[in-house]
Amino acid sequence: MTDEFKDLLAANRRFAESFALAGFDGIAHAGVAIVTCMDSRIDPLGLLGLKAGDAKIFRNPGGRVTDAALEALVLAVHLLNVDRVLVVPHTRCAVASSTEDELHERVAASAGMDTTWQRFHVVDDQVRTLRSDVRRVTSHPLVPERVKVGGFIYDVDTGLLDRKV
Ligand SMILES: [Zn+2]
């Protein structure tokens, strides 16, 4: 094995020196689950004033309520103490500001091959998509009514959440 991960493993050893989460139960202590984008400008815990242990976090391009996200949320609300779910796409998101063709063009330029067989789930209307994503959660037969679900757009320039649903 080569050492492409050397810096990160060194940082991990430093992290483990003051590790305080041993024996932790893994439930969401604040009762919160967040579905948000993979975008590196988003600090899901920080933006809600939460810390490690407080929330379940599910991320993907665009912060979409996919089948995998629903799978995570069903587990979260039944087994992991979650009673509030935030769906949080964000401003200046690549999947909401590009067309599928544009993304294919850019990835193809990087990959040096045709990419049309790889689906990218672009979003035309972010608020409309957010509404239907929230509905996917609230109408899921395994998400009980006690669970509150909100849809918010996170502004990557101000750090503020704007509730839309
Ligand atoms: Zn994004």
mmCIF file of C-alpha atoms and ligand atoms in Angstrom:
data_model
loop_
_atom_site.group_PDB
_atom_site.id
_atom_site.type_symbol
_atom_site.label_atom_id
_atom_site.label_comp_id
_atom_site.label_asym_id
_atom_site.label_seq_id
_atom_site.Cartn_x
_atom_site.Cartn_y
_atom_site.Cartn_z
ATOM 1 C CA MET A 1 0.000 0.000 0.000
ATOM 2 C CA THR A 2 1.208 3.469 -0.813
ATOM 3 C CA ASP A 3 0.736 6.418 1.496
ATOM 4 C CA GLU A 4 -1.792 8.675 -0.230
ATOM 5 C CA PHE A 5 -3.731 8.776 3.024
ATOM 6 C CA LYS A 6 -0.766 9.402 5.317
ATOM 7 C CA ASP A 7 -1.702 12.977 6.262
ATOM 8 C CA LEU A 8 -5.276 11.970 7.049
ATOM 9 C CA LEU A 9 -4.241 8.964 9.120
ATOM 10 C CA ALA A 10 -1.822 11.163 11.089
ATOM 11 C CA ALA A 11 -4.689 13.576 11.746
ATOM 12 C CA ASN A 12 -6.848 10.631 12.789
ATOM 13 C CA ARG A 13 -4.287 9.511 15.371
ATOM 14 C CA ARG A 14 -4.289 13.024 16.831
ATOM 15 C CA PHE A 15 -8.110 12.958 16.838
ATOM 16 C CA ALA A 16 -8.150 9.625 18.667
ATOM 17 C CA GLU A 17 -5.818 10.964 21.379
ATOM 18 C CA SER A 18 -8.638 13.077 22.776
ATOM 19 C CA PHE A 19 -11.504 10.871 21.615
ATOM 20 C CA ALA A 20 -14.570 11.363 23.789
ATOM 21 C CA LEU A 21 -17.268 9.445 21.906
ATOM 22 C CA ALA A 22 -16.309 5.913 22.994
ATOM 23 C CA GLY A 23 -19.297 3.829 24.095
ATOM 24 C CA PHE A 24 -21.683 6.356 22.586
ATOM 25 C CA ASP A 25 -25.087 4.879 21.751
ATOM 26 C CA GLY A 26 -25.401 6.301 18.218
ATOM 27 C CA ILE A 27 -28.920 7.710 18.568
ATOM 28 C CA ALA A 28 -29.628 11.305 17.524
ATOM 29 C CA HIS A 29 -29.489 13.130 20.848
ATOM 30 C CA ALA A 30 -31.191 16.270 19.531
ATOM 31 C CA GLY A 31 -33.796 14.157 17.714
ATOM 32 C CA VAL A 32 -32.790 15.689 14.397
ATOM 33 C CA ALA A 33 -32.129 14.235 10.945
ATOM 34 C CA ILE A 34 -30.797 16.325 8.070
ATOM 35 C CA VAL A 35 -30.863 15.493 4.372
ATOM 36 C CA THR A 36 -28.515 17.856 2.590
ATOM 37 C CA CYS A 37 -26.104 18.237 -0.310
ATOM 38 C CA MET A 38 -22.572 16.855 -0.424
ATOM 39 C CA ASP A 39 -21.346 20.429 -1.034
ATOM 40 C CA SER A 40 -18.237 21.180 1.044
ATOM 41 C CA ARG A 41 -19.551 24.654 1.900
ATOM 42 C CA ILE A 42 -22.185 23.065 4.144
ATOM 43 C CA ASP A 43 -21.457 22.216 7.782
ATOM 44 C CA PRO A 44 -24.742 20.443 8.667
ATOM 45 C CA LEU A 45 -24.152 20.274 12.414
ATOM 46 C CA GLY A 46 -22.595 23.714 12.713
ATOM 47 C CA LEU A 47 -25.373 25.504 10.844
ATOM 48 C CA LEU A 48 -27.935 24.179 13.344
ATOM 49 C CA GLY A 49 -25.817 24.738 16.423
ATOM 50 C CA LEU A 50 -25.484 20.979 16.910
ATOM 51 C CA LYS A 51 -22.524 18.760 17.686
ATOM 52 C CA ALA A 52 -21.407 15.187 17.015
ATOM 53 C CA GLY A 53 -23.995 12.812 18.476
ATOM 54 C CA ASP A 54 -26.950 15.151 18.011
ATOM 55 C CA ALA A 55 -28.156 14.352 14.485
ATOM 56 C CA LYS A 56 -28.404 11.820 11.687
ATOM 57 C CA ILE A 57 -26.986 13.246 8.485
ATOM 58 C CA PHE A 58 -27.666 11.991 4.986
ATOM 59 C CA ARG A 59 -25.891 13.684 2.086
ATOM 60 C CA ASN A 60 -25.985 13.368 -1.676
ATOM 61 C CA PRO A 61 -25.715 15.698 -4.694
ATOM 62 C CA GLY A 62 -28.479 18.268 -4.286
ATOM 63 C CA GLY A 63 -29.716 17.096 -0.878
ATOM 64 C CA ARG A 64 -32.416 14.996 -2.522
ATOM 65 C CA VAL A 65 -34.907 12.663 -0.827
ATOM 66 C CA THR A 66 -33.870 9.571 -2.762
ATOM 67 C CA ASP A 67 -34.906 5.996 -1.980
ATOM 68 C CA ALA A 68 -31.681 5.642 0.006
ATOM 69 C CA ALA A 69 -32.500 8.817 1.966
ATOM 70 C CA LEU A 70 -35.950 7.433 2.793
ATOM 71 C CA GLU A 71 -34.374 4.196 3.955
ATOM 72 C CA ALA A 72 -32.150 6.210 6.296
ATOM 73 C CA LEU A 73 -35.048 8.341 7.557
ATOM 74 C CA VAL A 74 -37.264 5.333 8.326
ATOM 75 C CA LEU A 75 -34.472 3.848 10.444
ATOM 76 C CA ALA A 76 -33.824 7.248 12.010
ATOM 77 C CA VAL A 77 -37.425 7.913 13.084
ATOM 78 C CA HIS A 78 -38.068 4.408 14.409
ATOM 79 C CA LEU A 79 -34.775 3.350 15.915
ATOM 80 C CA LEU A 80 -32.600 6.407 16.381
ATOM 81 C CA ASN A 81 -34.717 8.931 18.267
ATOM 82 C CA VAL A 82 -35.445 11.285 15.356
ATOM 83 C CA ASP A 83 -38.641 13.362 15.486
ATOM 84 C CA ARG A 84 -37.644 16.324 13.304
ATOM 85 C CA VAL A 85 -36.370 16.059 9.737
ATOM 86 C CA LEU A 86 -34.838 18.935 7.785
ATOM 87 C CA VAL A 87 -34.456 18.669 4.013
ATOM 88 C CA VAL A 88 -31.816 21.224 3.064
ATOM 89 C CA PRO A 89 -30.766 21.932 -0.517
ATOM 90 C CA HIS A 90 -28.734 25.111 -0.985
ATOM 91 C CA THR A 91 -28.070 28.154 -3.123
ATOM 92 C CA ARG A 92 -25.533 27.929 -5.959
ATOM 93 C CA CYS A 93 -25.827 24.121 -6.039
ATOM 94 C CA ALA A 94 -24.269 22.566 -9.146
ATOM 95 C CA VAL A 95 -27.162 20.180 -9.696
ATOM 96 C CA ALA A 96 -29.687 23.040 -9.512
ATOM 97 C CA SER A 97 -27.773 25.500 -11.682
ATOM 98 C CA SER A 98 -26.665 23.208 -14.522
ATOM 99 C CA THR A 99 -28.572 21.178 -17.051
ATOM 100 C CA GLU A 100 -27.949 17.458 -17.308
ATOM 101 C CA ASP A 101 -26.228 18.128 -20.677
ATOM 102 C CA GLU A 102 -23.896 20.691 -19.106
ATOM 103 C CA LEU A 103 -22.907 18.285 -16.350
ATOM 104 C CA HIS A 104 -22.272 15.548 -18.910
ATOM 105 C CA GLU A 105 -20.131 17.933 -20.927
ATOM 106 C CA ARG A 106 -18.018 18.895 -17.916
ATOM 107 C CA VAL A 107 -17.606 15.369 -16.568
ATOM 108 C CA ALA A 108 -16.869 14.047 -20.065
ATOM 109 C CA ALA A 109 -14.164 16.688 -20.470
ATOM 110 C CA SER A 110 -12.567 15.492 -17.229
ATOM 111 C CA ALA A 111 -13.105 11.761 -17.818
ATOM 112 C CA GLY A 112 -12.147 11.818 -21.482
ATOM 113 C CA MET A 113 -15.087 9.610 -22.404
ATOM 114 C CA ASP A 114 -18.801 9.651 -23.009
ATOM 115 C CA THR A 115 -20.762 9.948 -19.757
ATOM 116 C CA THR A 116 -24.355 9.889 -20.966
ATOM 117 C CA TRP A 117 -24.880 6.452 -19.394
ATOM 118 C CA GLN A 118 -24.249 7.995 -15.931
ATOM 119 C CA ARG A 119 -27.400 9.677 -14.693
ATOM 120 C CA PHE A 120 -27.125 13.043 -12.909
ATOM 121 C CA HIS A 121 -30.320 14.107 -11.179
ATOM 122 C CA VAL A 122 -30.442 17.803 -12.029
ATOM 123 C CA VAL A 123 -33.063 20.071 -10.483
ATOM 124 C CA ASP A 124 -34.993 22.592 -12.627
ATOM 125 C CA ASP A 125 -36.991 24.335 -9.929
ATOM 126 C CA GLN A 126 -35.376 24.036 -6.518
ATOM 127 C CA VAL A 127 -38.398 25.056 -4.422
ATOM 128 C CA ARG A 128 -40.830 22.853 -6.349
ATOM 129 C CA THR A 129 -38.419 19.934 -6.038
ATOM 130 C CA LEU A 130 -38.025 20.638 -2.325
ATOM 131 C CA ARG A 131 -41.802 20.562 -1.893
ATOM 132 C CA SER A 132 -42.083 17.188 -3.584
ATOM 133 C CA ASP A 133 -39.066 15.846 -1.669
ATOM 134 C CA VAL A 134 -40.658 16.875 1.646
ATOM 135 C CA ARG A 135 -43.877 15.232 0.506
ATOM 136 C CA ARG A 136 -41.966 12.026 -0.207
ATOM 137 C CA VAL A 137 -41.034 11.966 3.489
ATOM 138 C CA THR A 138 -44.389 13.023 4.967
ATOM 139 C CA SER A 139 -46.378 10.623 2.774
ATOM 140 C CA HIS A 140 -44.131 7.653 3.451
ATOM 141 C CA PRO A 141 -46.232 4.990 5.205
ATOM 142 C CA LEU A 142 -43.418 4.275 7.656
ATOM 143 C CA VAL A 143 -42.922 7.906 8.693
ATOM 144 C CA PRO A 144 -45.374 8.526 11.551
ATOM 145 C CA GLU A 145 -47.276 11.796 11.962
ATOM 146 C CA ARG A 146 -45.395 12.743 15.126
ATOM 147 C CA VAL A 147 -42.357 13.399 12.923
ATOM 148 C CA LYS A 148 -42.123 17.037 11.831
ATOM 149 C CA VAL A 149 -40.603 17.602 8.398
ATOM 150 C CA GLY A 150 -39.389 20.966 7.084
ATOM 151 C CA GLY A 151 -37.879 22.043 3.762
ATOM 152 C CA PHE A 152 -35.273 24.801 3.826
ATOM 153 C CA ILE A 153 -32.880 26.418 1.360
ATOM 154 C CA TYR A 154 -29.444 27.046 2.869
ATOM 155 C CA ASP A 155 -27.716 30.192 1.635
ATOM 156 C CA VAL A 156 -24.024 29.371 1.219
ATOM 157 C CA ASP A 157 -23.170 33.093 1.215
ATOM 158 C CA THR A 158 -24.920 34.116 4.438
ATOM 159 C CA GLY A 159 -25.158 30.840 6.371
ATOM 160 C CA LEU A 160 -28.910 31.350 6.806
ATOM 161 C CA LEU A 161 -31.705 28.822 6.358
ATOM 162 C CA ASP A 162 -34.865 29.942 4.573
ATOM 163 C CA ARG A 163 -37.884 27.764 5.331
ATOM 164 C CA LYS A 164 -39.883 26.974 2.186
ATOM 165 C CA VAL A 165 -42.044 24.044 3.256
HETATM 166 ZN ZN ZN B 1 -25.133 21.174 -3.868
#
